[in-house]
Amino acid sequence: MLTTNQIHQRAGLRYTSMLKSWGQHEEMFPVRISLGKVVGSLSLVCGWVEALKSQSGEVIPWGYRLVWKEVNSQQYGKNEFPTHLEFTDPAHLAKFLDKELQWTDFDSFMQGVQLKYPQVLGELRVKPASVHSIASSGHDFFKSLNWMLENPLACCYLREIPDLPHSKFIEENSAVFRFFLNRLLPADHIRHDEDGLERRFGFKKREHFFICRLLDTSLKQSLGWPCEELALSPTEISQLNPTDEQGVERVIIVENQVNLHTLPRQKNTLAIHGAGFAVLRLASAVWLQEIQVTYWGDLDAQGFEILSDLRNKLPKVKSLWMDPAAIRILHKFISKGSVSRRSAPNLTPDEQQAYRWCRLFNKRIEQERVPKEMFSAVIN
């Protein structure tokens, strides 16, 4: 005999199948869920039957009816027992699972897709859960999506799109918009080398600004900077070209902003806050290929993955404190890391060894834990 939880689990599986077969889902019904073999004492069985009856459509409209069968057994005598729950239509199954509103929204959304964009319907059914986040806002979604399709490469910010229900609507539902735009926009209107929603589909994106600090104050005059620290966009950094006569011979990229501000003075050196994977956008600065570039990231899986990706773009980049020796020296600062499921192939043997340790044991040593007295050794 199935328990209430087991019945709900089986009904939940049928509900998922109903979502995936949308458009032909009516053919699933009536849906029957077997209640299993009747076992136990007579009083236990009677209580179980009464509980099922009290929640069935025959007494309270919970959405299902009981299918009965007469059983003649030595233990229970000649009696009728329920063998199945039966749901006659999608609304009843959804009601039983307390998903009436979700089903109504989903059904309405899919009808809109079928009417407006039938070419994506089949693929969308494969992952129905992806619709749930947007289904209750179907009207607003279709209005925004239609504007985006009618105004390709609009070169505006997402929040400038007319009649949004709220300013973050597209950003909060970016995965669904991305799914539709990938399939509905012409191929020449998609930047296939970009992953972000804005740049991939021709919208403006607020520039990321890198905080840059001169470790050599004399560079202020040669570069024409008004102060020792500036926030620059990738485009502005690529236009610097501060080599030769301007005296920049080395760039140190640090993942943590605290380290940027506490690095000691160093001749002919510019320090940049890398800000995680955003550092990869620095690769547009061709002049970085011509000077010494050093990357100092956290001793964790993500730090090594950033280093590997950066080295794909800047092959000569070197690392600081990202090897087994650093782990041994800083072992008392070890903390829990973040799980990673990717790889970092572009590492030196020592870096690869430290990376494997970080991934295998899920460990991290944050770079700001390096004692200040060790900084001079770090950058020399």
mmCIF file of C-alpha atoms in Angstrom:
data_model
loop_
_atom_site.group_PDB
_atom_site.id
_atom_site.type_symbol
_atom_site.label_atom_id
_atom_site.label_comp_id
_atom_site.label_asym_id
_atom_site.label_seq_id
_atom_site.Cartn_x
_atom_site.Cartn_y
_atom_site.Cartn_z
ATOM 1 C CA MET A 1 0.000 0.000 0.000
ATOM 2 C CA LEU A 2 1.419 3.344 -1.010
ATOM 3 C CA THR A 3 1.841 6.043 1.603
ATOM 4 C CA THR A 4 0.661 9.594 0.976
ATOM 5 C CA ASN A 5 4.230 10.664 0.175
ATOM 6 C CA GLN A 6 4.689 7.824 -2.287
ATOM 7 C CA ILE A 7 1.423 8.698 -4.028
ATOM 8 C CA HIS A 8 2.542 12.322 -4.364
ATOM 9 C CA GLN A 9 5.912 11.249 -5.751
ATOM 10 C CA ARG A 10 4.271 9.126 -8.434
ATOM 11 C CA ALA A 11 1.770 11.860 -9.226
ATOM 12 C CA GLY A 12 4.664 14.306 -9.505
ATOM 13 C CA LEU A 13 6.341 12.118 -12.128
ATOM 14 C CA ARG A 14 3.125 12.027 -14.131
ATOM 15 C CA TYR A 15 2.866 15.818 -13.836
ATOM 16 C CA THR A 16 6.375 16.208 -15.285
ATOM 17 C CA SER A 17 5.435 13.868 -18.144
ATOM 18 C CA MET A 18 2.337 15.988 -18.711
ATOM 19 C CA LEU A 19 4.456 19.127 -19.061
ATOM 20 C CA LYS A 20 6.854 17.442 -21.493
ATOM 21 C CA SER A 21 4.017 16.148 -23.644
ATOM 22 C CA TRP A 22 2.219 19.485 -23.778
ATOM 23 C CA GLY A 23 0.162 19.684 -26.934
ATOM 24 C CA GLN A 24 -0.575 15.970 -26.762
ATOM 25 C CA HIS A 25 -1.000 15.862 -22.968
ATOM 26 C CA GLU A 26 -4.741 15.266 -23.144
ATOM 27 C CA GLU A 27 -3.996 11.837 -24.607
ATOM 28 C CA MET A 28 -2.393 10.825 -21.280
ATOM 29 C CA PHE A 29 -5.707 10.940 -19.479
ATOM 30 C CA PRO A 30 -7.197 9.383 -17.574
ATOM 31 C CA VAL A 31 -3.981 8.948 -15.553
ATOM 32 C CA ARG A 32 -4.002 6.010 -13.153
ATOM 33 C CA ILE A 33 -1.616 5.498 -10.238
ATOM 34 C CA SER A 34 -1.428 2.023 -8.734
ATOM 35 C CA LEU A 35 -1.878 1.922 -4.957
ATOM 36 C CA GLY A 36 0.019 -1.330 -4.507
ATOM 37 C CA LYS A 37 -0.909 -4.558 -2.770
ATOM 38 C CA VAL A 38 -3.176 -4.383 0.284
ATOM 39 C CA VAL A 39 -1.260 -5.633 3.337
ATOM 40 C CA GLY A 40 -1.479 -5.311 7.128
ATOM 41 C CA SER A 41 -4.144 -5.723 9.774
ATOM 42 C CA LEU A 42 -7.783 -5.139 8.930
ATOM 43 C CA SER A 43 -7.919 -2.008 11.078
ATOM 44 C CA LEU A 44 -4.807 -0.612 9.362
ATOM 45 C CA VAL A 45 -6.235 -1.289 5.917
ATOM 46 C CA CYS A 46 -9.589 0.235 6.833
ATOM 47 C CA GLY A 47 -7.883 3.397 8.086
ATOM 48 C CA TRP A 48 -5.873 3.620 4.886
ATOM 49 C CA VAL A 49 -9.022 3.218 2.751
ATOM 50 C CA GLU A 50 -10.933 5.843 4.728
ATOM 51 C CA ALA A 51 -8.068 8.299 4.329
ATOM 52 C CA LEU A 52 -8.086 7.774 0.577
ATOM 53 C CA LYS A 53 -11.854 8.126 0.390
ATOM 54 C CA SER A 54 -11.836 11.329 2.421
ATOM 55 C CA GLN A 55 -9.480 12.980 -0.065
ATOM 56 C CA SER A 56 -11.051 11.673 -3.253
ATOM 57 C CA GLY A 57 -13.407 13.514 -5.559
ATOM 58 C CA GLU A 58 -16.250 11.418 -4.191
ATOM 59 C CA VAL A 59 -16.241 13.337 -0.905
ATOM 60 C CA ILE A 60 -13.914 16.342 -1.253
ATOM 61 C CA PRO A 61 -12.932 17.643 -4.715
ATOM 62 C CA TRP A 62 -9.202 16.894 -4.452
ATOM 63 C CA GLY A 63 -9.076 15.945 -8.092
ATOM 64 C CA TYR A 64 -8.973 12.157 -8.216
ATOM 65 C CA ARG A 65 -11.387 9.275 -7.994
ATOM 66 C CA LEU A 66 -10.759 5.812 -6.609
ATOM 67 C CA VAL A 67 -10.859 2.702 -8.777
ATOM 68 C CA TRP A 68 -12.146 -0.271 -6.787
ATOM 69 C CA LYS A 69 -11.834 -4.026 -7.124
ATOM 70 C CA GLU A 70 -13.573 -6.787 -5.233
ATOM 71 C CA VAL A 71 -11.169 -9.027 -3.319
ATOM 72 C CA ASN A 72 -12.043 -12.332 -1.677
ATOM 73 C CA SER A 73 -9.259 -13.307 0.703
ATOM 74 C CA GLN A 74 -8.863 -15.411 3.822
ATOM 75 C CA GLN A 75 -7.538 -12.433 5.784
ATOM 76 C CA TYR A 76 -10.093 -9.775 4.783
ATOM 77 C CA GLY A 77 -13.028 -11.817 3.513
ATOM 78 C CA LYS A 78 -15.035 -10.574 0.554
ATOM 79 C CA ASN A 79 -14.514 -6.818 0.283
ATOM 80 C CA GLU A 80 -13.841 -4.059 -2.226
ATOM 81 C CA PHE A 81 -10.503 -2.313 -2.019
ATOM 82 C CA PRO A 82 -9.121 0.657 -3.998
ATOM 83 C CA THR A 83 -6.470 -0.359 -6.535
ATOM 84 C CA HIS A 84 -5.752 2.923 -8.313
ATOM 85 C CA LEU A 85 -6.131 6.681 -8.134
ATOM 86 C CA GLU A 86 -7.523 8.092 -11.346
ATOM 87 C CA PHE A 87 -7.144 11.672 -12.585
ATOM 88 C CA THR A 88 -9.511 12.512 -15.405
ATOM 89 C CA ASP A 89 -7.816 15.654 -16.739
ATOM 90 C CA PRO A 90 -4.693 17.840 -16.327
ATOM 91 C CA ALA A 91 -6.404 20.317 -14.003
ATOM 92 C CA HIS A 92 -7.284 17.543 -11.539
ATOM 93 C CA LEU A 93 -3.726 16.214 -11.445
ATOM 94 C CA ALA A 94 -2.378 19.727 -10.921
ATOM 95 C CA LYS A 95 -4.938 20.365 -8.182
ATOM 96 C CA PHE A 96 -3.935 17.214 -6.321
ATOM 97 C CA LEU A 97 -0.296 18.419 -6.303
ATOM 98 C CA ASP A 98 -1.316 21.946 -5.314
ATOM 99 C CA LYS A 99 0.003 23.221 -8.638
ATOM 100 C CA GLU A 100 -3.176 24.599 -10.128
ATOM 101 C CA LEU A 101 -1.776 28.088 -10.628
ATOM 102 C CA GLN A 102 1.531 26.805 -12.044
ATOM 103 C CA TRP A 103 -0.290 24.585 -14.515
ATOM 104 C CA THR A 104 -2.637 27.377 -15.607
ATOM 105 C CA ASP A 105 0.309 29.713 -16.189
ATOM 106 C CA PHE A 106 2.332 27.033 -17.986
ATOM 107 C CA ASP A 107 -0.571 26.044 -20.224
ATOM 108 C CA SER A 108 -1.283 29.675 -21.118
ATOM 109 C CA PHE A 109 2.401 30.353 -21.854
ATOM 110 C CA MET A 110 2.761 27.316 -24.084
ATOM 111 C CA GLN A 111 -0.382 28.284 -25.974
ATOM 112 C CA GLY A 112 1.263 31.650 -26.605
ATOM 113 C CA VAL A 113 4.413 29.932 -27.889
ATOM 114 C CA GLN A 114 2.360 27.670 -30.139
ATOM 115 C CA LEU A 115 0.553 30.678 -31.584
ATOM 116 C CA LYS A 116 3.513 33.033 -31.993
ATOM 117 C CA TYR A 117 6.671 30.894 -32.275
ATOM 118 C CA PRO A 118 5.655 27.293 -33.092
ATOM 119 C CA GLN A 119 9.135 26.529 -34.470
ATOM 120 C CA VAL A 120 10.601 26.385 -30.937
ATOM 121 C CA LEU A 121 7.740 24.500 -29.272
ATOM 122 C CA GLY A 122 9.194 21.004 -29.625
ATOM 123 C CA GLU A 123 12.579 21.932 -28.190
ATOM 124 C CA LEU A 124 11.010 23.938 -25.378
ATOM 125 C CA ARG A 125 8.973 20.949 -24.218
ATOM 126 C CA VAL A 126 12.154 18.980 -23.518
ATOM 127 C CA LYS A 127 12.960 21.205 -20.512
ATOM 128 C CA PRO A 128 9.605 22.461 -19.232
ATOM 129 C CA ALA A 129 11.072 23.599 -15.901
ATOM 130 C CA SER A 130 12.827 26.436 -17.727
ATOM 131 C CA VAL A 131 9.418 27.959 -18.471
ATOM 132 C CA HIS A 132 8.221 28.128 -14.865
ATOM 133 C CA SER A 133 10.201 31.253 -14.001
ATOM 134 C CA ILE A 134 8.523 33.266 -16.759
ATOM 135 C CA ALA A 135 5.143 31.568 -17.298
ATOM 136 C CA SER A 136 3.229 33.802 -14.888
ATOM 137 C CA SER A 137 4.502 36.840 -16.830
ATOM 138 C CA GLY A 138 3.762 35.461 -20.272
ATOM 139 C CA HIS A 139 2.094 38.632 -21.595
ATOM 140 C CA ASP A 140 5.062 40.808 -20.620
ATOM 141 C CA PHE A 141 7.533 38.232 -21.916
ATOM 142 C CA PHE A 142 5.975 37.980 -25.364
ATOM 143 C CA LYS A 143 5.689 41.767 -25.615
ATOM 144 C CA SER A 144 9.372 42.266 -24.746
ATOM 145 C CA LEU A 145 10.557 39.388 -26.922
ATOM 146 C CA ASN A 146 8.558 40.656 -29.876
ATOM 147 C CA TRP A 147 10.148 44.111 -29.510
ATOM 148 C CA MET A 148 13.613 42.562 -29.426
ATOM 149 C CA LEU A 149 12.905 40.536 -32.563
ATOM 150 C CA GLU A 150 11.526 43.576 -34.386
ATOM 151 C CA ASN A 151 14.479 45.741 -33.326
ATOM 152 C CA PRO A 152 17.551 43.542 -33.788
ATOM 153 C CA LEU A 153 20.900 45.131 -32.971
ATOM 154 C CA ALA A 154 19.006 47.969 -31.307
ATOM 155 C CA CYS A 155 22.170 49.127 -29.527
ATOM 156 C CA CYS A 156 20.287 50.156 -26.397
ATOM 157 C CA TYR A 157 20.420 48.971 -22.804
ATOM 158 C CA LEU A 158 18.041 46.166 -21.820
ATOM 159 C CA ARG A 159 16.375 48.447 -19.310
ATOM 160 C CA GLU A 160 15.539 50.895 -22.109
ATOM 161 C CA ILE A 161 13.212 48.429 -23.829
ATOM 162 C CA PRO A 162 9.684 49.900 -23.735
ATOM 163 C CA ASP A 163 6.892 48.770 -21.406
ATOM 164 C CA LEU A 164 8.873 46.436 -19.166
ATOM 165 C CA PRO A 165 6.947 45.396 -16.021
ATOM 166 C CA HIS A 166 10.046 46.386 -14.025
ATOM 167 C CA SER A 167 13.581 47.426 -14.918
ATOM 168 C CA LYS A 168 15.261 44.064 -14.190
ATOM 169 C CA PHE A 169 12.653 41.908 -15.938
ATOM 170 C CA ILE A 170 14.868 40.774 -18.826
ATOM 171 C CA GLU A 171 17.983 40.350 -16.695
ATOM 172 C CA GLU A 172 16.142 38.193 -14.151
ATOM 173 C CA ASN A 173 14.790 35.985 -16.945
ATOM 174 C CA SER A 174 17.850 36.089 -19.195
ATOM 175 C CA ALA A 175 18.050 32.304 -19.694
ATOM 176 C CA VAL A 176 14.548 32.159 -21.227
ATOM 177 C CA PHE A 177 15.144 35.212 -23.429
ATOM 178 C CA ARG A 178 18.454 33.716 -24.546
ATOM 179 C CA PHE A 179 16.729 30.442 -25.497
ATOM 180 C CA PHE A 180 14.215 32.208 -27.741
ATOM 181 C CA LEU A 181 16.608 34.760 -29.259
ATOM 182 C CA ASN A 182 19.150 32.054 -30.141
ATOM 183 C CA ARG A 183 16.484 30.280 -32.169
ATOM 184 C CA LEU A 184 14.481 33.165 -33.609
ATOM 185 C CA LEU A 185 17.053 35.801 -34.590
ATOM 186 C CA PRO A 186 18.901 35.528 -37.915
ATOM 187 C CA ALA A 187 22.375 34.048 -37.481
ATOM 188 C CA ASP A 188 24.072 37.260 -38.637
ATOM 189 C CA HIS A 189 22.381 39.146 -35.775
ATOM 190 C CA ILE A 190 24.024 36.950 -33.121
ATOM 191 C CA ARG A 191 27.563 37.344 -31.781
ATOM 192 C CA HIS A 192 28.421 33.654 -31.422
ATOM 193 C CA ASP A 193 31.702 34.465 -29.674
ATOM 194 C CA GLU A 194 29.848 36.192 -26.810
ATOM 195 C CA ASP A 195 27.947 34.459 -24.013
ATOM 196 C CA GLY A 196 26.352 37.419 -22.229
ATOM 197 C CA LEU A 197 22.810 38.327 -23.288
ATOM 198 C CA GLU A 198 23.647 41.953 -24.119
ATOM 199 C CA ARG A 199 26.718 41.558 -26.290
ATOM 200 C CA ARG A 200 25.493 38.352 -27.890
ATOM 201 C CA PHE A 201 22.323 39.987 -29.215
ATOM 202 C CA GLY A 202 23.487 43.525 -29.924
ATOM 203 C CA PHE A 203 22.490 45.399 -26.781
ATOM 204 C CA LYS A 204 24.604 47.805 -24.790
ATOM 205 C CA LYS A 205 26.243 46.573 -21.623
ATOM 206 C CA ARG A 206 27.630 48.744 -18.893
ATOM 207 C CA GLU A 207 31.395 48.599 -19.177
ATOM 208 C CA HIS A 208 33.407 46.873 -16.490
ATOM 209 C CA PHE A 209 36.001 49.253 -15.071
ATOM 210 C CA PHE A 210 39.351 47.953 -13.850
ATOM 211 C CA ILE A 211 40.982 49.769 -10.957
ATOM 212 C CA CYS A 212 44.574 50.507 -11.964
ATOM 213 C CA ARG A 213 47.279 51.625 -9.517
ATOM 214 C CA LEU A 214 50.730 52.930 -10.317
ATOM 215 C CA LEU A 215 53.303 51.271 -8.075
ATOM 216 C CA ASP A 216 55.871 53.744 -9.407
ATOM 217 C CA THR A 217 54.774 57.342 -8.739
ATOM 218 C CA SER A 218 57.099 58.686 -11.432
ATOM 219 C CA LEU A 219 54.848 57.033 -14.034
ATOM 220 C CA LYS A 220 52.144 59.551 -13.215
ATOM 221 C CA GLN A 221 53.883 62.231 -15.234
ATOM 222 C CA SER A 222 54.912 60.039 -18.165
ATOM 223 C CA LEU A 223 51.408 58.607 -18.499
ATOM 224 C CA GLY A 224 49.714 61.926 -17.859
ATOM 225 C CA TRP A 225 47.564 60.548 -15.043
ATOM 226 C CA PRO A 226 46.053 63.016 -12.569
ATOM 227 C CA CYS A 227 46.460 60.566 -9.688
ATOM 228 C CA GLU A 228 47.998 57.205 -8.842
ATOM 229 C CA GLU A 229 44.742 55.210 -9.165
ATOM 230 C CA LEU A 230 42.254 55.283 -12.020
ATOM 231 C CA ALA A 231 39.251 53.161 -13.001
ATOM 232 C CA LEU A 232 39.584 52.358 -16.699
ATOM 233 C CA SER A 233 37.452 50.363 -19.141
ATOM 234 C CA PRO A 234 39.029 47.576 -21.232
ATOM 235 C CA THR A 235 38.893 49.893 -24.240
ATOM 236 C CA GLU A 236 40.721 52.648 -22.365
ATOM 237 C CA ILE A 237 43.356 50.192 -21.121
ATOM 238 C CA SER A 238 43.910 48.871 -24.644
ATOM 239 C CA GLN A 239 44.523 52.455 -25.820
ATOM 240 C CA LEU A 240 47.142 53.178 -23.139
ATOM 241 C CA ASN A 241 50.124 51.462 -24.781
ATOM 242 C CA PRO A 242 52.340 52.702 -21.894
ATOM 243 C CA THR A 243 55.600 51.093 -23.007
ATOM 244 C CA ASP A 244 59.047 52.312 -24.024
ATOM 245 C CA GLU A 245 59.189 56.071 -23.482
ATOM 246 C CA GLN A 246 56.443 55.945 -20.845
ATOM 247 C CA GLY A 247 58.414 53.485 -18.752
ATOM 248 C CA VAL A 248 55.940 50.709 -17.883
ATOM 249 C CA GLU A 249 57.880 47.458 -17.938
ATOM 250 C CA ARG A 250 55.673 45.230 -15.830
ATOM 251 C CA VAL A 251 51.985 44.724 -15.030
ATOM 252 C CA ILE A 252 50.816 42.830 -11.938
ATOM 253 C CA ILE A 253 47.213 41.632 -12.024
ATOM 254 C CA VAL A 254 45.763 40.766 -8.613
ATOM 255 C CA GLU A 255 42.419 39.081 -8.030
ATOM 256 C CA ASN A 256 41.711 40.813 -4.736
ATOM 257 C CA GLN A 257 41.230 44.546 -4.439
ATOM 258 C CA VAL A 258 42.755 44.684 -0.935
ATOM 259 C CA ASN A 259 46.008 43.374 -2.355
ATOM 260 C CA LEU A 260 45.916 45.984 -5.092
ATOM 261 C CA HIS A 261 45.880 48.781 -2.526
ATOM 262 C CA THR A 262 48.523 47.226 -0.272
ATOM 263 C CA LEU A 263 51.137 46.218 -2.846
ATOM 264 C CA PRO A 264 54.467 47.936 -2.114
ATOM 265 C CA ARG A 265 56.102 50.385 -4.479
ATOM 266 C CA GLN A 266 57.824 48.829 -7.471
ATOM 267 C CA LYS A 267 59.743 50.562 -10.227
ATOM 268 C CA ASN A 268 58.133 50.809 -13.673
ATOM 269 C CA THR A 269 55.154 48.702 -12.536
ATOM 270 C CA LEU A 270 51.398 49.084 -13.034
ATOM 271 C CA ALA A 271 48.999 47.008 -10.888
ATOM 272 C CA ILE A 272 45.470 46.102 -12.039
ATOM 273 C CA HIS A 273 42.565 44.601 -10.097
ATOM 274 C CA GLY A 274 41.529 41.591 -12.202
ATOM 275 C CA ALA A 275 38.091 41.010 -10.588
ATOM 276 C CA GLY A 276 37.781 37.279 -11.271
ATOM 277 C CA PHE A 277 37.065 36.136 -14.831
ATOM 278 C CA ALA A 278 36.543 39.766 -15.906
ATOM 279 C CA VAL A 279 40.336 39.869 -16.248
ATOM 280 C CA LEU A 280 40.024 38.064 -19.584
ATOM 281 C CA ARG A 281 38.740 41.277 -21.135
ATOM 282 C CA LEU A 282 42.197 42.784 -20.670
ATOM 283 C CA ALA A 283 43.428 40.606 -23.504
ATOM 284 C CA SER A 284 42.204 43.255 -25.964
ATOM 285 C CA ALA A 285 45.186 45.376 -24.853
ATOM 286 C CA VAL A 286 47.801 44.337 -27.431
ATOM 287 C CA TRP A 287 50.598 46.119 -25.565
ATOM 288 C CA LEU A 288 50.302 43.555 -22.740
ATOM 289 C CA GLN A 289 51.858 41.042 -25.132
ATOM 290 C CA GLU A 290 55.021 43.116 -25.210
ATOM 291 C CA ILE A 291 55.814 43.439 -21.489
ATOM 292 C CA GLN A 292 56.042 41.220 -18.425
ATOM 293 C CA VAL A 293 52.599 40.342 -17.051
ATOM 294 C CA THR A 294 52.213 38.596 -13.715
ATOM 295 C CA TYR A 295 48.954 37.168 -12.362
ATOM 296 C CA TRP A 296 48.386 36.687 -8.633
ATOM 297 C CA GLY A 297 45.126 34.929 -7.847
ATOM 298 C CA ASP A 298 43.658 32.982 -4.967
ATOM 299 C CA LEU A 299 45.003 29.495 -4.380
ATOM 300 C CA ASP A 300 41.766 27.757 -5.306
ATOM 301 C CA ALA A 301 40.289 25.975 -8.321
ATOM 302 C CA GLN A 302 38.802 29.139 -9.770
ATOM 303 C CA GLY A 303 42.058 31.079 -9.368
ATOM 304 C CA PHE A 304 43.938 28.502 -11.451
ATOM 305 C CA GLU A 305 41.145 28.359 -14.033
ATOM 306 C CA ILE A 306 41.336 32.135 -14.435
ATOM 307 C CA LEU A 307 45.125 31.858 -14.817
ATOM 308 C CA SER A 308 44.763 29.132 -17.449
ATOM 309 C CA ASP A 309 42.178 31.138 -19.429
ATOM 310 C CA LEU A 310 44.301 34.288 -19.195
ATOM 311 C CA ARG A 311 47.348 32.407 -20.456
ATOM 312 C CA ASN A 312 45.317 31.302 -23.472
ATOM 313 C CA LYS A 313 45.077 34.983 -24.382
ATOM 314 C CA LEU A 314 48.418 36.193 -22.974
ATOM 315 C CA PRO A 315 50.774 33.203 -23.397
ATOM 316 C CA LYS A 316 53.692 34.771 -21.517
ATOM 317 C CA VAL A 317 51.810 35.555 -18.303
ATOM 318 C CA LYS A 318 53.510 34.312 -15.134
ATOM 319 C CA SER A 319 51.958 33.513 -11.775
ATOM 320 C CA LEU A 320 52.789 34.482 -8.190
ATOM 321 C CA TRP A 321 52.273 32.329 -5.106
ATOM 322 C CA MET A 322 50.295 29.774 -7.078
ATOM 323 C CA ASP A 323 52.304 26.586 -6.608
ATOM 324 C CA PRO A 324 52.848 23.788 -4.034
ATOM 325 C CA ALA A 325 55.507 25.853 -2.217
ATOM 326 C CA ALA A 326 52.946 28.575 -1.541
ATOM 327 C CA ILE A 327 50.509 25.980 -0.145
ATOM 328 C CA ARG A 328 53.171 24.677 2.233
ATOM 329 C CA ILE A 329 54.126 28.150 3.436
ATOM 330 C CA LEU A 330 50.542 29.370 3.838
ATOM 331 C CA HIS A 331 48.968 26.107 5.044
ATOM 332 C CA LYS A 332 47.595 27.660 8.247
ATOM 333 C CA PHE A 333 45.339 29.892 6.116
ATOM 334 C CA ILE A 334 43.614 27.003 4.318
ATOM 335 C CA SER A 335 39.803 27.246 4.137
ATOM 336 C CA LYS A 336 37.008 25.544 2.234
ATOM 337 C CA GLY A 337 36.890 26.241 -1.485
ATOM 338 C CA SER A 338 34.199 26.154 -4.155
ATOM 339 C CA VAL A 339 33.547 22.988 -6.164
ATOM 340 C CA SER A 340 34.683 23.127 -9.792
ATOM 341 C CA ARG A 341 33.712 20.838 -12.675
ATOM 342 C CA ARG A 342 35.872 22.290 -15.420
ATOM 343 C CA SER A 343 39.548 22.027 -16.315
ATOM 344 C CA ALA A 344 42.579 24.302 -16.506
ATOM 345 C CA PRO A 345 44.940 22.835 -19.105
ATOM 346 C CA ASN A 346 47.219 25.834 -19.649
ATOM 347 C CA LEU A 347 49.245 25.611 -16.431
ATOM 348 C CA THR A 348 52.872 24.845 -15.627
ATOM 349 C CA PRO A 349 53.596 21.482 -13.916
ATOM 350 C CA ASP A 350 53.874 23.167 -10.493
ATOM 351 C CA GLU A 351 50.665 25.126 -11.032
ATOM 352 C CA GLN A 352 48.897 21.978 -12.226
ATOM 353 C CA GLN A 353 49.963 20.123 -9.087
ATOM 354 C CA ALA A 354 48.622 22.890 -6.838
ATOM 355 C CA TYR A 355 45.424 23.071 -8.912
ATOM 356 C CA ARG A 356 44.790 19.331 -8.514
ATOM 357 C CA TRP A 357 45.226 19.665 -4.746
ATOM 358 C CA CYS A 358 42.718 22.534 -4.593
ATOM 359 C CA ARG A 359 40.146 20.617 -6.647
ATOM 360 C CA LEU A 360 40.628 17.233 -5.021
ATOM 361 C CA PHE A 361 40.310 18.505 -1.451
ATOM 362 C CA ASN A 362 38.121 21.532 -2.259
ATOM 363 C CA LYS A 363 40.502 23.940 -0.538
ATOM 364 C CA ARG A 364 41.283 27.627 -0.820
ATOM 365 C CA ILE A 365 43.941 30.038 0.394
ATOM 366 C CA GLU A 366 42.829 33.601 -0.235
ATOM 367 C CA GLN A 367 45.594 35.833 -1.537
ATOM 368 C CA GLU A 368 44.941 38.583 1.003
ATOM 369 C CA ARG A 369 46.039 36.149 3.710
ATOM 370 C CA VAL A 370 49.623 36.407 2.487
ATOM 371 C CA PRO A 371 51.423 38.398 5.238
ATOM 372 C CA LYS A 372 52.432 41.921 4.233
ATOM 373 C CA GLU A 373 56.050 41.271 5.104
ATOM 374 C CA MET A 374 56.094 38.734 2.261
ATOM 375 C CA PHE A 375 54.871 41.238 -0.335
ATOM 376 C CA SER A 376 58.301 42.429 -1.368
ATOM 377 C CA ALA A 377 59.254 38.839 -2.110
ATOM 378 C CA VAL A 378 56.046 38.487 -4.086
ATOM 379 C CA ILE A 379 56.721 41.231 -6.553
ATOM 380 C CA ASN A 380 60.490 41.010 -6.862
#
